Amino acid sequence: MTNFVDDLAAALSGAKHAVVLTGAGISTESGIPDFRSPGGTWDKFDPMEVASLDVFIREPERFWAFHRPRFDMVASVAPNAAHAAVAELQRRGLVKALITQNIDGLHRRAGSPDVIEIHGSLSSGRCLRCDFRLSTDELLARADAADDGVPRCECGFQLKSNVVSFGEMLPGEELDRAFEHAGLADVMLVIGSSLLVAPVSNLPGFVLANSGTLAILTEGETPYDSRAKIRLHTKAAETLPQVLAALDTLDQTD
Ligand code: NAD
């Protein structure tokens, strides 16, 4: 029987430019629900009703009523063994770039030295009207002090975190870096993503075009499943430490 854990370790150890792409599934074992699994966030909310740029502009009270508790939720959880294993792969030089769709900051808290946060993050805020920038602490202090829960800029407009909302542009520099690394990748490991959200859903196409190895460690289905050389439907926080152990065994037999 194929042992995909060993195959993944061998692929990473032989790669020139391995890239990891993560989604909400890497953080579920930390206690943050993903979007599309049963019981996930979008089972309970319609994203366009609470998390779109349109709602932020027209009904900031509604936007912030959904958004504010997410800061506390993220602060109350910790990175898990999968985040730690990815950071270790980066430290060992086996992974050249980490691209995440997550906004929870858990990769950084697990010690990842460089994270391309393609959907932004909760770690800072800004004014979309005058481009005033502020820390999350200040953003939340203003939200908590306001009668309607909406933090406001000196210019009078409502403030927003740097999480990319539906209908908002993705950060250009992060997007460029993600595409550049995907274009160089000879191995891409996708962890915990349904690969349904564009433009991230296009990134695995680059490694296939390079005749590289696509590895997918995600419980649910993805549109790339039949083209992945390595396909694991297991839990990320259980499987990635096994991959590190398999890499250690490979090192000893070299
Ligand atoms: P998704 O919900 O579409 O897919 C997650 C996938 O991970 C599913 O296939 C699920 O079966 C799988 N999964 C769940 N737990 C897993 C585990 N322990 N191990 C392995 N696989 C597991 O998520 P996505 O593809 O990231 O969707 C994109 C959107 O979700 C992005 O816009 C992202 O910003 C947003 N999001 C982020 C967070 C976060 O920051 N933690 C949370 C929810 C949603």
Short mmCIF file of C-alpha atoms and ligand atoms in Angstrom, two decimals:
data_model
loop_
_atom_site.label_atom_id
_atom_site.label_comp_id
_atom_site.label_asym_id
_atom_site.label_seq_id
_atom_site.Cartn_x
_atom_site.Cartn_y
_atom_site.Cartn_z
CA MET A 1 0.00 0.00 0.00
CA THR A 2 1.26 3.51 -0.81
CA ASN A 3 2.56 5.34 2.20
CA PHE A 4 1.78 8.95 1.38
CA VAL A 5 3.47 10.23 4.55
CA ASP A 6 6.81 8.78 3.39
CA ASP A 7 6.17 10.01 -0.16
CA LEU A 8 5.55 13.53 1.15
CA ALA A 9 8.73 13.46 3.25
CA ALA A 10 10.74 12.28 0.23
CA ALA A 11 9.20 14.95 -2.02
CA LEU A 12 10.00 17.73 0.48
CA SER A 13 13.50 16.49 1.07
CA GLY A 14 14.24 16.38 -2.69
CA ALA A 15 12.55 19.68 -3.58
CA LYS A 16 14.38 22.76 -4.84
CA HIS A 17 11.49 25.14 -4.20
CA ALA A 18 8.74 23.65 -2.04
CA VAL A 19 5.78 25.90 -1.25
CA VAL A 20 3.10 25.37 1.40
CA LEU A 21 -0.41 26.74 0.86
CA THR A 22 -2.75 26.65 3.85
CA GLY A 23 -6.46 27.24 4.43
CA ALA A 24 -8.90 27.29 7.29
CA GLY A 25 -8.54 23.50 7.82
CA ILE A 26 -5.10 23.90 9.40
CA SER A 27 -6.65 25.92 12.22
CA THR A 28 -9.73 23.79 13.01
CA GLU A 29 -7.73 21.68 15.49
CA SER A 30 -6.89 24.94 17.29
CA GLY A 31 -10.64 25.52 17.68
CA ILE A 32 -11.35 27.97 14.83
CA PRO A 33 -14.15 26.65 12.61
CA ASP A 34 -13.47 26.57 8.85
CA PHE A 35 -15.97 27.97 6.35
CA ARG A 36 -17.28 25.09 4.35
CA SER A 37 -17.28 22.00 6.59
CA PRO A 38 -20.64 21.11 8.18
CA GLY A 39 -20.97 23.37 11.23
CA GLY A 40 -18.46 25.82 9.69
CA THR A 41 -18.87 29.58 9.81
CA TRP A 42 -20.92 29.87 6.61
CA ASP A 43 -23.46 27.36 7.88
CA LYS A 44 -24.44 30.00 10.41
CA PHE A 45 -23.96 33.28 8.49
CA ASP A 46 -24.40 34.50 4.95
CA PRO A 47 -21.01 36.10 4.19
CA MET A 48 -22.54 38.81 2.05
CA GLU A 49 -24.76 39.77 4.99
CA VAL A 50 -21.95 40.28 7.50
CA ALA A 51 -18.48 40.25 5.98
CA SER A 52 -18.63 42.18 2.72
CA LEU A 53 -17.18 45.56 1.86
CA ASP A 54 -20.67 46.65 0.92
CA VAL A 55 -22.02 45.93 4.42
CA PHE A 56 -18.97 47.58 6.00
CA ILE A 57 -19.69 50.80 4.11
CA ARG A 58 -23.49 50.81 4.40
CA GLU A 59 -24.05 49.17 7.79
CA PRO A 60 -20.83 49.35 9.85
CA GLU A 61 -22.69 48.43 13.07
CA ARG A 62 -23.74 45.12 11.54
CA PHE A 63 -20.26 44.47 10.14
CA TRP A 64 -18.58 45.17 13.48
CA ALA A 65 -21.12 43.12 15.47
CA PHE A 66 -19.95 40.06 13.47
CA HIS A 67 -16.30 41.07 13.29
CA ARG A 68 -15.53 42.13 16.90
CA PRO A 69 -15.99 38.69 18.58
CA ARG A 70 -13.62 37.11 16.04
CA PHE A 71 -10.67 39.03 17.56
CA ASP A 72 -11.40 37.51 20.98
CA MET A 73 -11.91 34.05 19.50
CA VAL A 74 -8.57 34.14 17.70
CA ALA A 75 -6.77 35.53 20.78
CA SER A 76 -8.19 32.72 22.93
CA VAL A 77 -6.76 29.84 20.85
CA ALA A 78 -3.22 28.60 20.26
CA PRO A 79 -1.32 27.30 17.23
CA ASN A 80 -1.46 23.51 16.91
CA ALA A 81 1.05 20.83 15.89
CA ALA A 82 0.39 21.45 12.19
CA HIS A 83 1.34 25.14 12.43
CA ALA A 84 4.42 24.13 14.43
CA ALA A 85 5.43 21.52 11.83
CA VAL A 86 5.14 24.03 8.97
CA ALA A 87 7.33 26.49 10.91
CA GLU A 88 9.86 23.69 11.45
CA LEU A 89 9.90 22.84 7.72
CA GLN A 90 10.63 26.53 6.99
CA ARG A 91 13.39 26.64 9.62
CA ARG A 92 15.01 23.54 8.10
CA GLY A 93 15.01 25.28 4.70
CA LEU A 94 12.78 22.58 3.21
CA VAL A 95 9.93 25.02 2.52
CA LYS A 96 10.81 28.23 0.70
CA ALA A 97 7.45 30.01 0.98
CA LEU A 98 4.31 29.80 3.10
CA ILE A 99 1.13 31.22 1.60
CA THR A 100 -1.99 31.31 3.76
CA GLN A 101 -5.60 32.25 3.23
CA ASN A 102 -6.04 32.44 7.00
CA ILE A 103 -6.35 35.68 8.85
CA ASP A 104 -5.88 34.19 12.31
CA GLY A 105 -2.12 34.87 12.70
CA LEU A 106 -1.49 31.33 14.02
CA HIS A 107 1.39 30.65 11.61
CA ARG A 108 3.29 33.66 12.95
CA ARG A 109 2.51 32.71 16.54
CA ALA A 110 3.85 29.19 15.82
CA GLY A 111 7.17 30.74 14.78
CA SER A 112 6.90 30.84 10.98
CA PRO A 113 9.55 33.35 9.95
CA ASP A 114 7.74 34.62 6.84
CA VAL A 115 4.05 34.28 6.00
CA ILE A 116 2.35 35.52 2.83
CA GLU A 117 -1.11 36.44 4.17
CA ILE A 118 -3.07 36.67 0.98
CA HIS A 119 -6.41 37.51 2.64
CA GLY A 120 -4.90 40.02 5.06
CA SER A 121 -4.87 39.63 8.83
CA LEU A 122 -6.41 40.78 12.08
CA SER A 123 -3.07 42.23 13.18
CA SER A 124 -3.66 45.85 12.14
CA GLY A 125 -6.32 48.26 10.93
CA ARG A 126 -6.82 51.25 8.65
CA CYS A 127 -9.17 53.89 7.32
CA LEU A 128 -10.33 53.19 3.78
CA ARG A 129 -11.03 56.90 3.23
CA CYS A 130 -7.82 58.65 4.40
CA ASP A 131 -5.45 55.63 4.75
CA PHE A 132 -4.76 56.30 8.46
CA ARG A 133 -3.14 53.13 9.93
CA LEU A 134 -3.37 51.84 13.48
CA SER A 135 -2.61 48.80 15.64
CA THR A 136 -5.22 46.22 16.50
CA ASP A 137 -5.07 47.23 20.17
CA GLU A 138 -5.99 50.80 19.23
CA LEU A 139 -8.65 49.61 16.77
CA LEU A 140 -10.35 47.48 19.42
CA ALA A 141 -10.04 50.20 22.08
CA ARG A 142 -11.95 52.53 19.76
CA ALA A 143 -14.56 49.86 18.96
CA ASP A 144 -15.11 49.09 22.64
CA ALA A 145 -15.38 52.77 23.55
CA ALA A 146 -17.99 53.51 20.87
CA ASP A 147 -21.72 53.33 21.74
CA ASP A 148 -22.47 51.50 18.48
CA GLY A 149 -19.34 49.29 18.58
CA VAL A 150 -17.90 50.94 15.44
CA PRO A 151 -14.30 52.26 15.67
CA ARG A 152 -13.89 55.61 13.91
CA CYS A 153 -11.02 57.54 12.34
CA GLU A 154 -10.24 61.20 13.09
CA CYS A 155 -11.60 61.92 9.59
CA GLY A 156 -14.97 60.59 10.75
CA PHE A 157 -15.12 57.43 8.62
CA GLN A 158 -15.48 53.97 10.17
CA LEU A 159 -12.25 51.96 10.59
CA LYS A 160 -11.63 48.45 9.31
CA SER A 161 -9.19 45.67 10.18
CA ASN A 162 -6.80 44.58 7.43
CA VAL A 163 -8.76 41.38 6.81
CA VAL A 164 -9.84 41.31 3.17
CA SER A 165 -13.63 41.40 2.98
CA PHE A 166 -15.76 40.04 0.15
CA GLY A 167 -15.70 42.59 -2.64
CA GLU A 168 -12.37 44.09 -1.55
CA MET A 169 -9.09 43.92 -3.51
CA LEU A 170 -6.44 41.47 -2.32
CA PRO A 171 -3.16 43.03 -1.12
CA GLY A 172 -1.09 43.45 -4.32
CA GLU A 173 2.34 42.77 -2.88
CA GLU A 174 1.23 39.55 -1.17
CA LEU A 175 -0.53 38.40 -4.31
CA ASP A 176 2.57 39.05 -6.44
CA ARG A 177 4.78 37.13 -4.02
CA ALA A 178 2.34 34.20 -3.95
CA PHE A 179 2.24 33.92 -7.73
CA GLU A 180 6.01 34.30 -8.00
CA HIS A 181 6.65 31.43 -5.55
CA ALA A 182 3.97 29.25 -7.16
CA GLY A 183 5.67 29.81 -10.52
CA LEU A 184 8.97 28.53 -9.08
CA ALA A 185 7.49 25.61 -7.16
CA ASP A 186 8.51 22.04 -7.92
CA VAL A 187 6.52 20.81 -4.89
CA MET A 188 3.36 22.37 -3.49
CA LEU A 189 1.80 21.10 -0.29
CA VAL A 190 -1.79 22.24 0.25
CA ILE A 191 -2.99 21.92 3.85
CA GLY A 192 -6.63 22.30 4.92
CA SER A 193 -8.08 24.10 1.92
CA SER A 194 -11.04 23.26 -0.28
CA LEU A 195 -9.22 25.17 -3.09
CA LEU A 196 -12.50 26.76 -4.12
CA VAL A 197 -11.65 30.42 -3.54
CA ALA A 198 -9.95 32.31 -6.40
CA PRO A 199 -7.27 33.43 -7.03
CA VAL A 200 -5.63 31.04 -4.54
CA SER A 201 -7.43 28.18 -6.27
CA ASN A 202 -5.25 28.86 -9.34
CA LEU A 203 -1.91 28.44 -7.54
CA PRO A 204 -1.72 24.61 -7.70
CA GLY A 205 -2.03 24.90 -11.48
CA PHE A 206 1.48 26.39 -11.57
CA VAL A 207 3.18 23.39 -9.99
CA LEU A 208 1.31 21.08 -12.36
CA ALA A 209 2.46 23.22 -15.30
CA ASN A 210 6.05 22.84 -13.98
CA SER A 211 5.52 19.03 -13.94
CA GLY A 212 6.08 19.29 -10.19
CA THR A 213 4.49 17.37 -7.35
CA LEU A 214 1.16 18.49 -5.96
CA ALA A 215 0.48 17.12 -2.46
CA ILE A 216 -2.88 17.73 -0.78
CA LEU A 217 -3.43 17.16 2.94
CA THR A 218 -7.07 18.14 3.37
CA GLU A 219 -9.94 16.12 4.79
CA GLY A 220 -12.56 17.22 2.27
CA GLU A 221 -12.61 17.06 -1.51
CA THR A 222 -10.82 19.54 -3.78
CA PRO A 223 -11.03 20.13 -7.55
CA TYR A 224 -7.37 19.03 -7.85
CA ASP A 225 -7.70 15.62 -6.19
CA SER A 226 -7.25 13.53 -9.36
CA ARG A 227 -4.09 15.50 -10.30
CA ALA A 228 -2.38 15.32 -6.89
CA LYS A 229 0.48 12.78 -6.74
CA ILE A 230 0.16 12.67 -2.97
CA ARG A 231 -3.34 12.81 -1.44
CA LEU A 232 -3.95 12.59 2.30
CA HIS A 233 -7.49 12.95 3.70
CA THR A 234 -6.23 12.93 7.29
CA LYS A 235 -6.03 15.57 10.03
CA ALA A 236 -3.21 18.04 9.57
CA ALA A 237 -2.11 18.21 13.23
CA GLU A 238 -1.81 14.40 13.37
CA THR A 239 -0.17 13.92 9.99
CA LEU A 240 2.45 16.68 9.78
CA PRO A 241 4.41 15.53 12.86
CA GLN A 242 4.55 12.08 11.17
CA VAL A 243 6.01 13.74 8.09
CA LEU A 244 8.70 15.39 10.26
CA ALA A 245 9.48 12.00 11.83
CA ALA A 246 9.73 10.43 8.35
CA LEU A 247 12.13 13.23 7.34
CA ASP A 248 14.28 12.48 10.40
CA THR A 249 14.41 8.81 9.38
CA LEU A 250 15.42 9.83 5.85
CA ASP A 251 18.24 11.99 7.28
CA GLN A 252 19.56 9.05 9.32
CA THR A 253 19.62 6.73 6.29
CA ASP A 254 21.45 9.28 4.05
P1 NAD B 1 -12.62 25.85 3.53
O1 NAD B 1 -13.50 25.92 4.74
O2 NAD B 1 -13.23 26.08 2.21
O3 NAD B 1 -11.94 24.40 3.45
C1 NAD B 1 -11.27 23.84 4.57
C2 NAD B 1 -10.89 22.42 4.20
O4 NAD B 1 -10.08 21.90 5.24
C3 NAD B 1 -12.10 21.49 4.07
O5 NAD B 1 -11.92 20.68 2.94
C4 NAD B 1 -12.03 20.63 5.33
O6 NAD B 1 -12.51 19.31 5.09
C5 NAD B 1 -10.55 20.62 5.61
N1 NAD B 1 -10.20 20.41 7.00
C6 NAD B 1 -10.89 20.81 8.12
N2 NAD B 1 -10.21 20.47 9.23
C7 NAD B 1 -9.08 19.84 8.80
C8 NAD B 1 -7.97 19.26 9.48
N3 NAD B 1 -7.90 19.23 10.82
N4 NAD B 1 -6.97 18.69 8.73
C9 NAD B 1 -7.03 18.67 7.37
N5 NAD B 1 -8.07 19.20 6.67
C10 NAD B 1 -9.07 19.79 7.40
O7 NAD B 1 -11.37 26.80 3.82
P2 NAD B 1 -10.45 27.56 2.79
O8 NAD B 1 -10.14 26.73 1.61
O9 NAD B 1 -9.36 28.18 3.59
O10 NAD B 1 -11.49 28.68 2.35
C11 NAD B 1 -11.09 29.81 2.06
C12 NAD B 1 -11.58 30.93 3.04
O11 NAD B 1 -11.74 30.65 4.41
C13 NAD B 1 -10.53 31.93 3.02
O12 NAD B 1 -11.09 33.09 2.53
C14 NAD B 1 -10.06 32.13 4.45
O13 NAD B 1 -9.64 33.47 4.57
C15 NAD B 1 -11.25 31.79 5.19
N6 NAD B 1 -11.21 31.38 6.62
C16 NAD B 1 -10.11 31.56 7.42
C17 NAD B 1 -10.14 31.11 8.74
C18 NAD B 1 -8.92 31.31 9.60
O14 NAD B 1 -8.21 32.30 9.48
N7 NAD B 1 -8.64 30.34 10.49
C19 NAD B 1 -11.27 30.48 9.25
C20 NAD B 1 -12.39 30.33 8.40
C21 NAD B 1 -12.32 30.76 7.09
#
